Short mmCIF file of C-alpha atoms in Angstrom, two decimals:
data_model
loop_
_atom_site.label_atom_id
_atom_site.label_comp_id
_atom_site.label_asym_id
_atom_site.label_seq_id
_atom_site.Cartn_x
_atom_site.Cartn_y
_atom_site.Cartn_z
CA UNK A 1 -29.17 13.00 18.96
CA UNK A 2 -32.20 13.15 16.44
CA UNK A 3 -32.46 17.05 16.62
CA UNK A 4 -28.72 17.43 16.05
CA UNK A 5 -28.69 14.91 13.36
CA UNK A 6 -31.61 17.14 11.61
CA UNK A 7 -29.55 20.33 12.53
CA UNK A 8 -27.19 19.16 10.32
CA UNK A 9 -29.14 18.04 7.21
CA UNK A 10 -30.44 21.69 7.68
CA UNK A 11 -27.11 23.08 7.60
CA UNK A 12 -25.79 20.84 4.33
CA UNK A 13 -29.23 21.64 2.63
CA UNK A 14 -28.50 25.87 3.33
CA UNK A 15 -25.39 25.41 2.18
CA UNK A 16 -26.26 24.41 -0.73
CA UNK A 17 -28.62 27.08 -1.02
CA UNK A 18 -25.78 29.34 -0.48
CA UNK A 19 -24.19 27.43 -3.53
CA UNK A 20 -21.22 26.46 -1.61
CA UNK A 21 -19.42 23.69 -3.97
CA UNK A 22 -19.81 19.70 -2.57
CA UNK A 23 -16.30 19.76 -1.64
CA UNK A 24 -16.35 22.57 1.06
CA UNK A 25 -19.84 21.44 2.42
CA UNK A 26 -19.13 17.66 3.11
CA UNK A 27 -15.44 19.85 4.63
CA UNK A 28 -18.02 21.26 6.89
CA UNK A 29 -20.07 18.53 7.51
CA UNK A 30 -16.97 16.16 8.89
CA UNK A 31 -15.96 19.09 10.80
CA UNK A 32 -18.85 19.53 12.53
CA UNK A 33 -19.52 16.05 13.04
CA UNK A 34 -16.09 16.12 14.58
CA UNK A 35 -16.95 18.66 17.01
CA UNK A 36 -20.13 17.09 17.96
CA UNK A 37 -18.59 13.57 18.74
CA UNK A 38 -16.61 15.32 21.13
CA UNK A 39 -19.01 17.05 22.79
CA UNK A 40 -21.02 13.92 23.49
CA UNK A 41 -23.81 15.00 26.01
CA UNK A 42 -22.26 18.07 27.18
CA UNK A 43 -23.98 21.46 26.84
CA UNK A 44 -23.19 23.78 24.30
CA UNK A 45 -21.98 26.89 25.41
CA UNK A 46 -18.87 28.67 24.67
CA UNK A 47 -16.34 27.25 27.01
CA UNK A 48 -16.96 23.97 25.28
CA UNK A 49 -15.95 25.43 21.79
CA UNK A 50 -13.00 27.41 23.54
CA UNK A 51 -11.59 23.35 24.66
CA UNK A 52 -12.11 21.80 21.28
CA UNK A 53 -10.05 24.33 19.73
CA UNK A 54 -7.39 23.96 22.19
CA UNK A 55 -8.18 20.18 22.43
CA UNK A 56 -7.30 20.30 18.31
CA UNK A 57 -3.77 22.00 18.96
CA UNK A 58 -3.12 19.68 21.78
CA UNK A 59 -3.85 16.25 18.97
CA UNK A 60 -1.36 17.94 16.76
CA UNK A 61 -3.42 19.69 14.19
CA UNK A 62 -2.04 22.70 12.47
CA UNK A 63 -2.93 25.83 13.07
CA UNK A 64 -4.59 26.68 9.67
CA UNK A 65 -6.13 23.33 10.02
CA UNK A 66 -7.70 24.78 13.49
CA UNK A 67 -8.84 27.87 11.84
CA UNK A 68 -10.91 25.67 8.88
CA UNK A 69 -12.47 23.73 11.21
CA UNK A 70 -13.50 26.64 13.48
CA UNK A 71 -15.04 28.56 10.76
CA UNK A 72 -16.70 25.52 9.70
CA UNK A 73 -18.24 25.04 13.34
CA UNK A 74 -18.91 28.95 13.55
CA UNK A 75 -21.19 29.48 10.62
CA UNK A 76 -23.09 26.23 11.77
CA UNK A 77 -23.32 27.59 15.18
CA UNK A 78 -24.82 30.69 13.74
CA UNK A 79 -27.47 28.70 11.54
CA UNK A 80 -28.34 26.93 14.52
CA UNK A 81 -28.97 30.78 16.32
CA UNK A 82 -26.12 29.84 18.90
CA UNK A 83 -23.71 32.56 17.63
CA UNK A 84 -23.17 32.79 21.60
CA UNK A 85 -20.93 30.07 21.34
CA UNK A 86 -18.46 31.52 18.16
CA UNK A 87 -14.89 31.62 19.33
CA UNK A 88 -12.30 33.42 17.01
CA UNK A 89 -10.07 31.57 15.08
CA UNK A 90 -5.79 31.60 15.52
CA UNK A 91 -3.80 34.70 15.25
CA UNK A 92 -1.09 33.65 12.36
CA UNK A 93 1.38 35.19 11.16
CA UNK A 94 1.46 35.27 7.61
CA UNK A 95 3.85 32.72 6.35
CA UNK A 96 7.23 33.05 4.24
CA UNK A 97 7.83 29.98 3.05
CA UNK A 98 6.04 27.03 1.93
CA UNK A 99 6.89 23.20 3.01
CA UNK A 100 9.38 22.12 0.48
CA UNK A 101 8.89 18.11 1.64
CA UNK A 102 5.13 18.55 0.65
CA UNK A 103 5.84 20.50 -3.00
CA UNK A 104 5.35 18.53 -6.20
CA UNK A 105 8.37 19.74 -8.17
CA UNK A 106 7.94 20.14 -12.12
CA UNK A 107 10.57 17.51 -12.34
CA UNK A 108 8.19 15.69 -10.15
CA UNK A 109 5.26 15.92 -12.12
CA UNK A 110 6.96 15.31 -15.10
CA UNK A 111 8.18 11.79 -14.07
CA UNK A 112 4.28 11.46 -12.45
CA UNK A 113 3.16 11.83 -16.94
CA UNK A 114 5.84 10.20 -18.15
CA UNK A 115 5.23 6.89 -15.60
CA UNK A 116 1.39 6.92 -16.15
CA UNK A 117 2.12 7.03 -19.75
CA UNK A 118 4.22 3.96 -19.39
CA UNK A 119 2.12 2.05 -17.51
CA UNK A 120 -0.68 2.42 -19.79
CA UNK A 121 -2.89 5.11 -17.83
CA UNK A 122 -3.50 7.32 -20.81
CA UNK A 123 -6.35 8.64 -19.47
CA UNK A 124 -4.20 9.57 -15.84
CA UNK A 125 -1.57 11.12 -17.51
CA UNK A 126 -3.57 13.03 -20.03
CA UNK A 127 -5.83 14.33 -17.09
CA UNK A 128 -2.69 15.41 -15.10
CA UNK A 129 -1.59 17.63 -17.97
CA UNK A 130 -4.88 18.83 -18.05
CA UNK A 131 -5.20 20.17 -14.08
CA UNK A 132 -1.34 21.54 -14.39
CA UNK A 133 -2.05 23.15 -17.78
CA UNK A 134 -5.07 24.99 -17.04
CA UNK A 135 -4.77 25.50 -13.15
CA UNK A 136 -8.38 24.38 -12.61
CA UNK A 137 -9.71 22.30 -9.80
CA UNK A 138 -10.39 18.83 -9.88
CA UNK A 139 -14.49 19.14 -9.57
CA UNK A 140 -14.02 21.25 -12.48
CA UNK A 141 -12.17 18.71 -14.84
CA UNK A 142 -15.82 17.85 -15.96
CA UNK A 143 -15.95 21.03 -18.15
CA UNK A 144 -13.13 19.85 -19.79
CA UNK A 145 -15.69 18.52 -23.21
CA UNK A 146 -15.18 17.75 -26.90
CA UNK A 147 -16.64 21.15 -27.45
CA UNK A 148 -13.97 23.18 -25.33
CA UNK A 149 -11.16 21.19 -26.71
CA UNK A 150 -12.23 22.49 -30.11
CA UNK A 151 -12.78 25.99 -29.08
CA UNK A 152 -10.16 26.08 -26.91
CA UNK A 153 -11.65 27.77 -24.09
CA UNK A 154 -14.00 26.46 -21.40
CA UNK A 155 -16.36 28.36 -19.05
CA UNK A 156 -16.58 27.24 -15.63
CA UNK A 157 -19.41 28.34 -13.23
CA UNK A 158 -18.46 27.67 -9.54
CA UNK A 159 -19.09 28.95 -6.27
CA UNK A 160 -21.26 31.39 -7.98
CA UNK A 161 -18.60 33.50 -9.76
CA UNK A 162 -18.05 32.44 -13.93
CA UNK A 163 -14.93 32.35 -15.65
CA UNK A 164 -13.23 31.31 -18.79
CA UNK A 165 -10.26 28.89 -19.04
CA UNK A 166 -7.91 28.92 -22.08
CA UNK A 167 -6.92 25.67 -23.46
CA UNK A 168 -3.29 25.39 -24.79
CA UNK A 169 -3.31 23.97 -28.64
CA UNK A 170 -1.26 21.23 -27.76
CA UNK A 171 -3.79 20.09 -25.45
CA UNK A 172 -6.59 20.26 -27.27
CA UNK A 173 -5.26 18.37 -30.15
CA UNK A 174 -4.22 15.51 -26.97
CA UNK A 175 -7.97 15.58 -25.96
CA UNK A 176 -9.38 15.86 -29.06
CA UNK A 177 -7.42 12.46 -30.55
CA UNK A 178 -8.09 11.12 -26.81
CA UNK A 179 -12.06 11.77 -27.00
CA UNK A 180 -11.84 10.01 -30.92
CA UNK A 181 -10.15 6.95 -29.36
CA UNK A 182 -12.57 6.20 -26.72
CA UNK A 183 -15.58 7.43 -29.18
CA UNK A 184 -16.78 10.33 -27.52
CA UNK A 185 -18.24 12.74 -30.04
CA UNK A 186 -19.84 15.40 -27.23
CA UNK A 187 -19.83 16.67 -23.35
CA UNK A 188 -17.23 15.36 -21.34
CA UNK A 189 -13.97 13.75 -21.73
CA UNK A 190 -13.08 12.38 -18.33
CA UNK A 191 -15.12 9.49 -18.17
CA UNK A 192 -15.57 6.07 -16.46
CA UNK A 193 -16.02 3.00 -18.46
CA UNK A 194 -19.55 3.32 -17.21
CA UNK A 195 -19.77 6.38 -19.16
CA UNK A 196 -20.11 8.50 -15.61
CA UNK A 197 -18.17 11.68 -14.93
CA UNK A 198 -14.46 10.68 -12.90
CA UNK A 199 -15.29 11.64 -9.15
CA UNK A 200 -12.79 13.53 -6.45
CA UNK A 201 -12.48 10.72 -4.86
CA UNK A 202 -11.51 7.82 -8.04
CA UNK A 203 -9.01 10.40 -9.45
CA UNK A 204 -7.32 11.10 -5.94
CA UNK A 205 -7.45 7.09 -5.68
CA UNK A 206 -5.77 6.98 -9.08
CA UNK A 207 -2.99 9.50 -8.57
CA UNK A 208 -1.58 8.00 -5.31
CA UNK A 209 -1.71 4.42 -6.86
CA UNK A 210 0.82 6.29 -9.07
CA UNK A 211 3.55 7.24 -6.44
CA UNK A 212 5.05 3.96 -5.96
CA UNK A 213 5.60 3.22 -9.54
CA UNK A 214 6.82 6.59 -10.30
CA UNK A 215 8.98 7.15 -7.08
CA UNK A 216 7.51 10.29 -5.54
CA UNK A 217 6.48 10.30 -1.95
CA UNK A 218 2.64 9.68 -1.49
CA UNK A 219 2.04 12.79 0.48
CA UNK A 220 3.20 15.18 -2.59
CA UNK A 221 0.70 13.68 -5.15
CA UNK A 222 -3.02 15.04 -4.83
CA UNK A 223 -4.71 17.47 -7.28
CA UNK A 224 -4.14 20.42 -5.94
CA UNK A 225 -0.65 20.59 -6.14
CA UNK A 226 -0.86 20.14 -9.54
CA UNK A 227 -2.65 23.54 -9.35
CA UNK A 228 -0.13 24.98 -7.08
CA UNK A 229 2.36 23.97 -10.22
CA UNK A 230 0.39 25.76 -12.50
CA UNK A 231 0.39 28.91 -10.91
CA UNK A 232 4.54 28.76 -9.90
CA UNK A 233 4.90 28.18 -13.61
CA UNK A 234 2.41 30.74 -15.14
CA UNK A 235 3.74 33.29 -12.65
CA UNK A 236 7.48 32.54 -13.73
CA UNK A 237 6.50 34.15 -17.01
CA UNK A 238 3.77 36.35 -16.70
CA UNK A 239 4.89 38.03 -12.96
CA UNK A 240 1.13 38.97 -12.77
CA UNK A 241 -0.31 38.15 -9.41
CA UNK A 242 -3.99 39.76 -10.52
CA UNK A 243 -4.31 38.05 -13.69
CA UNK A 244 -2.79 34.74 -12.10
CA UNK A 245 -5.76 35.21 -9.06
CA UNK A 246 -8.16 35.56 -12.20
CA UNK A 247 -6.68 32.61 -13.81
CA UNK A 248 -7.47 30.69 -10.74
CA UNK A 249 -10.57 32.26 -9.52
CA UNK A 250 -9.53 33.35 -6.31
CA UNK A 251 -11.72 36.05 -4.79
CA UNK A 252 -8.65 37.20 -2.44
CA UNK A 253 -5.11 37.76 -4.09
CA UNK A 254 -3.73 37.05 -0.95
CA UNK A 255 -5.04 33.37 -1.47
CA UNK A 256 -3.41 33.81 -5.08
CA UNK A 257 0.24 34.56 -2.45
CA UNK A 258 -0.07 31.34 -0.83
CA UNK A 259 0.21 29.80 -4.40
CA UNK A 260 3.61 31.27 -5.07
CA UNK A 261 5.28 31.55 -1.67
CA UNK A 262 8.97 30.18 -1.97
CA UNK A 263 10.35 27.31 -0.52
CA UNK A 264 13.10 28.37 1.92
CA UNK A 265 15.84 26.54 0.26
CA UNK A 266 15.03 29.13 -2.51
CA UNK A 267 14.81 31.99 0.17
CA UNK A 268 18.80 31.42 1.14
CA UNK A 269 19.51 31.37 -2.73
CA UNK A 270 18.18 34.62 -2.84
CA UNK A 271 19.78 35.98 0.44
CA UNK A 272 23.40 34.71 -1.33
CA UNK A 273 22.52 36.92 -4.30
CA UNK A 274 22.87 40.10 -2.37
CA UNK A 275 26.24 39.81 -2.01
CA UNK A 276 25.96 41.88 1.47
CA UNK A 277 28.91 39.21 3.36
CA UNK A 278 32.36 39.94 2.75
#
């Protein structure tokens, strides 16, 4: 159990080295951790690898699920020179639709502000203008400082790759007058009242406390969606998947597609537009 325990501060410290961002290597970590609790005593080989996968369908896990985890158990598998022991991930068929009982609707999001506003969480419902106005991630809210808000532009450096992000005027001035209430003259604006930067975790803590209050099932509400809302809205106007996967920093446009697949409530409203039934 020692060597596999050091195995695995190897793997988190190379990927790191790789520059992989905190999110995707703890994603790893768990996921391997998974897999090895499982295992028990067992011997590795590829059989083994071949059951977990099937053993993760059987639990209920979704397919794409599968797949992350299996990549995340192949590349440590090849750090640990057992590549013998790789399996290949789900065939899937591209999807069509997205979930519709899972999408935070603008409506949605709206009432989300408008609530945290209410309840006196300026600092919530200026940050969740901030993610849906901008697309960016939640670990990158921390570039979000006094200085971009008066340039309006930020440059984020993540996962290796640098980008800028536009900041609408209307936010700035919001984060500007937001930074001169809580006396922050410089760096970041998102703090805690220990003066540290908001982590993943407090502000995913902070916008499910939100639901209840604001009426909006729990399972809708996490940071990325508001992301997902960005890029429905920005593509509305722009119709521009390239600059849109630029926007977001996607390396693949086809992760940029996921973004904007329709719900397929929206997919029958378009099949009733053809007109093609007499």
């Amino acid at each position: 159990m020692r060597d596999r325990e050091n195995q695995l501060l190897a793997f988190v410290d190379h990927l790191r080295e790789e520059e992989r961002s905190e999110g995707t290597t703890q994603k790893y970590l768990r996921d391997v951790r998974k897999f090895l609790s499982w295992l028990q005593q067992r011997t590795l080989n590829k059989n083994e690898v071949s059951d977990w996968k099937a053993q993760l369908l059987s639990d209920g896990y979704a397919p794409e699920t599968v797949n992350s985890m299996v990549v995340a158990l192949n590349r440590f598998l090849s750090f640990i020179d057992r590549a013998d022991c790789r399996v290949r991930t789900l065939r899937i068929q591209r999807k069509l639709f997205r979930r519709q009982e899972r999408e935070l609707t603008r409506s949605e999001y709206e009432r989300l502000v408008e609530t945290a506003g209410g309840t006196g969480k300026e600092r919530l419902a200026l940050l969740l203008e901030s993610i849906a106005a901008t697309g960016i991630r939640v670990s990158e809210v921390q570039y979000l400082t006094v200085e971009a808000a008066k340039t309006g532009r930020t440059e984020i450096s993540l996962k290796g790759k640098i980008r800028v992000i536009l900041l609408p005027h209307k936010l700035c001035r919001k984060l500007l007058k937001y930074a001169r209430k809580q006396k922050t003259v410089s760096g970041q604006i998102f703090l805690t009242r220990n003066g540290k930067s908001m982590s993943r975790k407090q502000i995913w803590a902070e916008m499910k406390a939100l639901c209840k209050a604001a009426g909006i099932a729990a399972d809708k509400v996490f940071p990325h969606n508001l992301r997902h809302l960005f890029a429905r809205e920005f593509y509305k106007i722009c119709r521009d998947v390239v600059k849109l996967a630029d926007i977001l920093g996607h390396s693949s446009i086809e992760t940029t597609r996921i973004y904007l697949l329709s719900t397929g409530e929206e997919h029958v409203k378009q099949l009733s537009q053809l007109r093609l039934i007499s």
